Short mmCIF file of C-alpha atoms in Angstrom, two decimals:
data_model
loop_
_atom_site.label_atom_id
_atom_site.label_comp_id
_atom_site.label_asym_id
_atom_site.label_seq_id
_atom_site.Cartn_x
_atom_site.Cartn_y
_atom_site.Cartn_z
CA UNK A 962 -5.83 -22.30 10.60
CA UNK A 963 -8.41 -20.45 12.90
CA UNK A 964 -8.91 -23.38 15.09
CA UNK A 965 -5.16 -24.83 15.32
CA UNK A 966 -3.67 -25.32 18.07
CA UNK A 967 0.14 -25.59 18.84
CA UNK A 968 0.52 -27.50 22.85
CA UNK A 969 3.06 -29.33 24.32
CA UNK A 970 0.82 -31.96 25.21
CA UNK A 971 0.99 -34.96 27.88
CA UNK A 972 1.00 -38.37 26.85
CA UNK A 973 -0.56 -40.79 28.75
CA UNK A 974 0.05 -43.74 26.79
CA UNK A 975 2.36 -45.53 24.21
CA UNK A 976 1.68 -48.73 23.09
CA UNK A 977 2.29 -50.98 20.46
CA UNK A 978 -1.14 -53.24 19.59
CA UNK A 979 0.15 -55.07 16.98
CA UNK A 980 3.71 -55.58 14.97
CA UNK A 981 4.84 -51.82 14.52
CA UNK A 982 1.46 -50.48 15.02
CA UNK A 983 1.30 -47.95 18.56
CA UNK A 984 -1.45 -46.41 20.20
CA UNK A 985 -0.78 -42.79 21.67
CA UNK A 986 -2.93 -40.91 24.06
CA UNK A 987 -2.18 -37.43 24.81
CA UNK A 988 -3.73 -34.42 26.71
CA UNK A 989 -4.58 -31.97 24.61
CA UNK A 990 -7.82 -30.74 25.16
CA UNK A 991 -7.98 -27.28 22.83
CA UNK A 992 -7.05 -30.24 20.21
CA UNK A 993 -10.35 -32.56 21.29
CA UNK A 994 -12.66 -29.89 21.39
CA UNK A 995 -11.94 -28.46 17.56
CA UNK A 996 -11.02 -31.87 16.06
CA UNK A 997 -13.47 -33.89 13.47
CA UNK A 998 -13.09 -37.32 11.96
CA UNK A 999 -10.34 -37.01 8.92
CA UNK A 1000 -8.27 -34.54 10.20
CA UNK A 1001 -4.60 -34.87 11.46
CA UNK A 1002 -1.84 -33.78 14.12
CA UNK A 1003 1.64 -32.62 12.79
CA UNK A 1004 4.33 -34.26 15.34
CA UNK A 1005 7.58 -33.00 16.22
CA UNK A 1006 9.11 -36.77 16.61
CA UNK A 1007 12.30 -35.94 18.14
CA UNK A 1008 14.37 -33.48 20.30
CA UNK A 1009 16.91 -32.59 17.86
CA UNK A 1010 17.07 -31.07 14.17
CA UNK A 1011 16.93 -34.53 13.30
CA UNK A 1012 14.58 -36.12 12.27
CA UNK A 1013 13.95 -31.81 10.78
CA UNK A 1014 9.86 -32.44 9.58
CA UNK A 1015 6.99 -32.80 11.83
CA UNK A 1016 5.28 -35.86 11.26
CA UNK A 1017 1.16 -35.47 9.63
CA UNK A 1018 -0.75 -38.34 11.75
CA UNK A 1019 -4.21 -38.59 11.80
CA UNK A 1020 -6.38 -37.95 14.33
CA UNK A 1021 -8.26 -41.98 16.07
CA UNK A 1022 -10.08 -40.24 18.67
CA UNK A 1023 -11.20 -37.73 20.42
CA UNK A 1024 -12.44 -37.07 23.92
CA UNK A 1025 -14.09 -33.62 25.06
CA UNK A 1026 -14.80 -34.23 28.20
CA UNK A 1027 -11.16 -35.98 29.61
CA UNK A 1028 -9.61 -33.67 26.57
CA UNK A 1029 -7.57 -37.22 25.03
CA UNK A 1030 -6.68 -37.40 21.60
CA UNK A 1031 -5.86 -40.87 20.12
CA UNK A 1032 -3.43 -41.33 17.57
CA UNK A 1033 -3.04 -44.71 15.54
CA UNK A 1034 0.34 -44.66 13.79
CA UNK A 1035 3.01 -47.40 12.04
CA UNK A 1036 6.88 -47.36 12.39
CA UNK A 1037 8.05 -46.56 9.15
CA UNK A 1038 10.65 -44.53 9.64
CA UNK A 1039 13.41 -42.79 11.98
CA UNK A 1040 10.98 -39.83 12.88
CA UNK A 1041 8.04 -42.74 13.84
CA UNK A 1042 10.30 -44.98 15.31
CA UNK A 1043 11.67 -42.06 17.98
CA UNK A 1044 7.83 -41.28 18.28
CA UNK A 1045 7.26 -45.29 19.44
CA UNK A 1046 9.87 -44.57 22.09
CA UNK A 1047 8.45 -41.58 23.50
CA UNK A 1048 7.41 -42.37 27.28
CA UNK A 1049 4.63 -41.81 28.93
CA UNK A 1050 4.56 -38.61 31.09
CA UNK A 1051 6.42 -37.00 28.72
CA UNK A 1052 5.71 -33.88 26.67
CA UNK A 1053 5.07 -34.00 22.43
CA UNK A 1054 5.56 -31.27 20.48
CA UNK A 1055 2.04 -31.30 18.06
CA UNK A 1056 0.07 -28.70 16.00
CA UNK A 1057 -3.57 -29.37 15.28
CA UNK A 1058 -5.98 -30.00 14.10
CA UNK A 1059 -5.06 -29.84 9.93
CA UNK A 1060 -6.63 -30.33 7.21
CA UNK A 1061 -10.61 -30.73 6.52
CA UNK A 1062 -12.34 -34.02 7.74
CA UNK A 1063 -14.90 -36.09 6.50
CA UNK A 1064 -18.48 -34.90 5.95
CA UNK A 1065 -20.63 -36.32 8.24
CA UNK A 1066 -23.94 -38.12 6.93
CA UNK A 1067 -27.31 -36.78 6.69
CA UNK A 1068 -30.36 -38.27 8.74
CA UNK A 1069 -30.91 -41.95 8.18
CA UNK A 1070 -27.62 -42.50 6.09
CA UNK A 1071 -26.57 -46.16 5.89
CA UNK A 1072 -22.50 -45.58 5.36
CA UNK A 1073 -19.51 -47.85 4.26
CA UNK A 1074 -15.77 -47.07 5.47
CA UNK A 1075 -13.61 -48.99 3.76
CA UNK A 1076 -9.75 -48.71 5.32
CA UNK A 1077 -6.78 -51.11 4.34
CA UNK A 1078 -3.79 -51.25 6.59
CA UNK A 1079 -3.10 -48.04 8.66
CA UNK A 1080 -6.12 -46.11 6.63
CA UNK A 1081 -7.83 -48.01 9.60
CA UNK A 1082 -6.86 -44.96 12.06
CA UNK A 1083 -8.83 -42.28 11.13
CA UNK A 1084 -12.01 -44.56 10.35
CA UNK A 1085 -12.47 -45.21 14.07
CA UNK A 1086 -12.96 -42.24 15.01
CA UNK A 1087 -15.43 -41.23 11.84
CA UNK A 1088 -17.53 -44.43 12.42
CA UNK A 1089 -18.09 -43.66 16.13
CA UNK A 1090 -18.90 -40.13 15.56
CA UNK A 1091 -21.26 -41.45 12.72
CA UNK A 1092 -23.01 -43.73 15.00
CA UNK A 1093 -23.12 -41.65 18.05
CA UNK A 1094 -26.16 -39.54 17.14
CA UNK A 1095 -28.76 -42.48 17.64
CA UNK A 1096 -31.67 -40.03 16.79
CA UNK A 1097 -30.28 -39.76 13.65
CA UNK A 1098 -30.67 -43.79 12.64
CA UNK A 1099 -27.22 -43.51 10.63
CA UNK A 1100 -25.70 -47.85 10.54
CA UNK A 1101 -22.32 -48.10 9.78
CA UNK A 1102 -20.33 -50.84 8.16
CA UNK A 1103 -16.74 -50.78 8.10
CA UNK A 1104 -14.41 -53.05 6.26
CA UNK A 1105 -10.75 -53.12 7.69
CA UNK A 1106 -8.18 -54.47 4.86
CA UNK A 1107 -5.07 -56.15 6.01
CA UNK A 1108 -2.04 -58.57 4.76
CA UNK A 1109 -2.42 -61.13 7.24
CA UNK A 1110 -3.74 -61.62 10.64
CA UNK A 1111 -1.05 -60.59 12.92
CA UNK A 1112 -1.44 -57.18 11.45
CA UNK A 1113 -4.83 -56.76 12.18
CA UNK A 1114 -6.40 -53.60 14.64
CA UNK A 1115 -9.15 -51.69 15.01
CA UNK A 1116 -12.25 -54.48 15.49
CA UNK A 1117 -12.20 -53.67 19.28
CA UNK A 1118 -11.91 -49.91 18.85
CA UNK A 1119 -15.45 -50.32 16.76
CA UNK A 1120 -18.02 -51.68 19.09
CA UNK A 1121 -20.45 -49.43 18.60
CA UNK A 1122 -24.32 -50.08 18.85
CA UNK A 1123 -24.85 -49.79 15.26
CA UNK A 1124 -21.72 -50.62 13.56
CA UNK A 1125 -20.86 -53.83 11.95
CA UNK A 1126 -17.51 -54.67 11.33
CA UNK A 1127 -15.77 -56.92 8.44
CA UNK A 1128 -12.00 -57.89 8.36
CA UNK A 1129 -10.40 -59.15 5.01
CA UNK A 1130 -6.96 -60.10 4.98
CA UNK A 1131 -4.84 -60.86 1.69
CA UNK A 1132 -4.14 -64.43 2.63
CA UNK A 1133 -7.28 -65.69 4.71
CA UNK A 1134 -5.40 -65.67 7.49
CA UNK A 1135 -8.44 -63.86 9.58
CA UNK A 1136 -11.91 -63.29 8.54
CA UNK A 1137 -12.67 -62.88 4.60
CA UNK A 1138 -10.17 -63.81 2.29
CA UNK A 1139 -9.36 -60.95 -0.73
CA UNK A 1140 -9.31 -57.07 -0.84
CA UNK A 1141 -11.84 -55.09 1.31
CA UNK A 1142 -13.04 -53.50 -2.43
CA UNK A 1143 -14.46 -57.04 -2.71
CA UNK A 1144 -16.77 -56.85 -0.11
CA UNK A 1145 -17.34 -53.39 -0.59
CA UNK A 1146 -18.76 -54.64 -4.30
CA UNK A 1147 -20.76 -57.16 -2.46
CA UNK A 1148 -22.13 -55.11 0.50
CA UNK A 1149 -23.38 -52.41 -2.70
CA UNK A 1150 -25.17 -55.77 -4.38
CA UNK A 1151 -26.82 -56.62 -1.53
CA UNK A 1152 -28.16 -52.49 -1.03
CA UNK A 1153 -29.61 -53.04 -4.73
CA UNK A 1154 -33.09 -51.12 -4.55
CA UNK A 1155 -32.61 -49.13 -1.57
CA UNK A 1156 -31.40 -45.60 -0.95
CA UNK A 1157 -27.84 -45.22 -1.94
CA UNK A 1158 -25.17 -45.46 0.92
CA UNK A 1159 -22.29 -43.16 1.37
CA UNK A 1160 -18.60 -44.35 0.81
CA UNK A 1161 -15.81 -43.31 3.22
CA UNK A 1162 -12.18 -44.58 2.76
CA UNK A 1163 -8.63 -44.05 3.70
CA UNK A 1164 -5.64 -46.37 3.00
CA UNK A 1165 -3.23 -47.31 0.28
CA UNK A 1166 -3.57 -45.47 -3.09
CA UNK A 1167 -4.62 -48.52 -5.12
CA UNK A 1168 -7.36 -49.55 -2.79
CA UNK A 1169 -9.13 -45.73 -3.37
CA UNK A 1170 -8.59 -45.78 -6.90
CA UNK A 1171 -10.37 -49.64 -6.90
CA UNK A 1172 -12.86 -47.49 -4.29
CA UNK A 1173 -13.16 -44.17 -6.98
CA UNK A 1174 -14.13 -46.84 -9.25
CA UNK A 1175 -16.88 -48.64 -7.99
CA UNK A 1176 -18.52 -45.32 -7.04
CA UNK A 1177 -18.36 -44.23 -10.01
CA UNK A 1178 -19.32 -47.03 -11.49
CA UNK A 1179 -23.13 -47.04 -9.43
CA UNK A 1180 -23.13 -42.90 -9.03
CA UNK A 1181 -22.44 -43.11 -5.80
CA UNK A 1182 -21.15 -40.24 -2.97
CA UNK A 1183 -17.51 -41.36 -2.02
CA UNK A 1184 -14.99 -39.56 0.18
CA UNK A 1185 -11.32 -40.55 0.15
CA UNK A 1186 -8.51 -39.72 2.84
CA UNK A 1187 -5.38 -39.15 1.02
CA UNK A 1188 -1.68 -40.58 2.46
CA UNK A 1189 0.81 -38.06 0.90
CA UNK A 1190 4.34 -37.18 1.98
CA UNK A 1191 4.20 -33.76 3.86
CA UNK A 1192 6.66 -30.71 4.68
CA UNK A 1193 4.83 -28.01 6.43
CA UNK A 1194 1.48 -29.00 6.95
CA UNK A 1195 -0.23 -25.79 5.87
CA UNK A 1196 -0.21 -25.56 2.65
CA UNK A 1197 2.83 -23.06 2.28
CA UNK A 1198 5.25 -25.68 0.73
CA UNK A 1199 3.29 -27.61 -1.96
CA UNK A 1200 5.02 -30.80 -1.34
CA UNK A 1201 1.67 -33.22 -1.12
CA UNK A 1202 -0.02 -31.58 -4.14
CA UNK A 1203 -2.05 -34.11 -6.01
CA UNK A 1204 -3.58 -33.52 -9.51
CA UNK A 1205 -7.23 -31.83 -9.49
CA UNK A 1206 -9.47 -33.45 -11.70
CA UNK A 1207 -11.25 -30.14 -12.78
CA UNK A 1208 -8.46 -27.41 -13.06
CA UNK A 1209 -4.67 -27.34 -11.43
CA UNK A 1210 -3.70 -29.03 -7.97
CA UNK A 1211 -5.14 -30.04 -4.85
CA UNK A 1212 -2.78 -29.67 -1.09
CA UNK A 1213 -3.77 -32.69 0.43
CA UNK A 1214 -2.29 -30.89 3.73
CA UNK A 1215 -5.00 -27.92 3.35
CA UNK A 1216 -7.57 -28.62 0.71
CA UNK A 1217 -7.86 -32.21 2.11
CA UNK A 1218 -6.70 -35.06 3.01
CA UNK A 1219 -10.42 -35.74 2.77
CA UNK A 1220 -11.79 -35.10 -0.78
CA UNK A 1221 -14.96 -35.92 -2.62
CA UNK A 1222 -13.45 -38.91 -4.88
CA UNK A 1223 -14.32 -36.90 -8.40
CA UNK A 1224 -12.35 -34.11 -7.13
CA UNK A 1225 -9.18 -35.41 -7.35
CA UNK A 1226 -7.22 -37.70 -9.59
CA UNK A 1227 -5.27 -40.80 -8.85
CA UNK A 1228 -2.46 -42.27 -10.45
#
């Protein structure tokens, strides 16, 4: 909690980029120094007791210099869909940065993200820090899993010298038809005989236990953002506990969301 910060932040843009999908800017500079890929804001939504819980949303972007963080979220409920009618030049009510963010790569790393749906938020901003330190040689390939094409984001926010990008959608509707685990399975075939790559996901719970699998299947690092249900953000409450797989209980809020994929169980 050292470097959390509680602002009533600007926002400087609200905008929906595809079917209940928005894209949030706000000034909050404290917030864009301190943040790293993986972690998340909690969001008062509303004015009023009601909706009563902040809303955990994770962090897209960040920007030191212009102090902008990006937030990537989905209308999915009465808290998210007063957030998508918050205007700009307004204040929001946020508390950040939570939770502990992916490990970034050593030297020379060759890395696969693998997001489905929303889980395609916090990957943006993990790839581009990933590729952003060109005298480390790190490559990137990220693999963005969606439905069907209108509900596909995130290609444009990843042009990056050094990332690739692959879009699977359940019906073929854009780019590779099947799950992104497919290609993921593929992309590891291909690396036979080379220096393993590291795994990074976020997004629905039975694309990272598909993900848990295949790294464990080839001994390979994996990392896996967890989507939980939150109270308080902090660990106090003990609401988004999830199952260790050594001894007790993990707080996704505090001890994650981002775990190392044998640490935690999924079921």
């Amino acid at each position: 909690m050292n470097n959390t910060v509680a602002a009533l932040a600007d926002i400087v843009q609200n905008k929906e980029i595809a079917p209940n999908i928005y894209h949030m800017k706000i000034k909050a500079l404290d917030i864009a120094k301190k943040a790293v890929p993986g972690q998340f804001l909690h969001i008062r939504c509303g004015k009023t007791l009601s909706p009563l819980l902040r809303r955990p949303i994770s962090i897209a972007d960040t920007d030191e210099k212009t102090g902008c963080v990006e937030i990537i979220y989905r209308v999915v409920g009465e808290g998210t869909r007063l957030l998508s009618q918050t205007l700009t030049g307004h204040k929001l009510d946020v508390i950040g940065p939570l939770g502990n963010g992916f490990p970034l790569p050593e030297k020379d790393a060759h890395c696969i993200i693998v997001a489905g749906g929303i889980g395609t938020a916090p990957i943006i901003y993990l790839a581009k820090k990933i590729a952003s330190e060109p005298k480390n040689k790190n490559s990137v390939t990220t693999v963005l899993g969606f439905t069907t094409k209108s509900e596909v984001f995130g290609e444009g926010y990843l042009k990056f010298p050094g990332v690739e990008t692959i879009i699977a959608t359940d019906d073929g509707s854009y780019g590779y038809k099947g799950f992104p685990t497919d290609i993921l399975e593929r992309l590891l075939q291909e690396h036979m005989g080379k220096t393993d790559p590291i795994i990074y996901s976020c997004g629905p719970k039975p694309m990272l236990i598909k993900v848990k699998e295949i790294a464990a299947s080839k001994n390979i690092r994996a990392y896996l953002s967890l989507e939980e249900h939150m109270a308080c953000g902090v660990g106090a409450c003990l609401g988004c506990s999830v199952k260790s797989s050594r001894k007790g209980y993990k707080k996704v809020c505090k001890d994650g969301p981002v775990f190392e994929a044998g640490e935690v169980e999924l079921c």
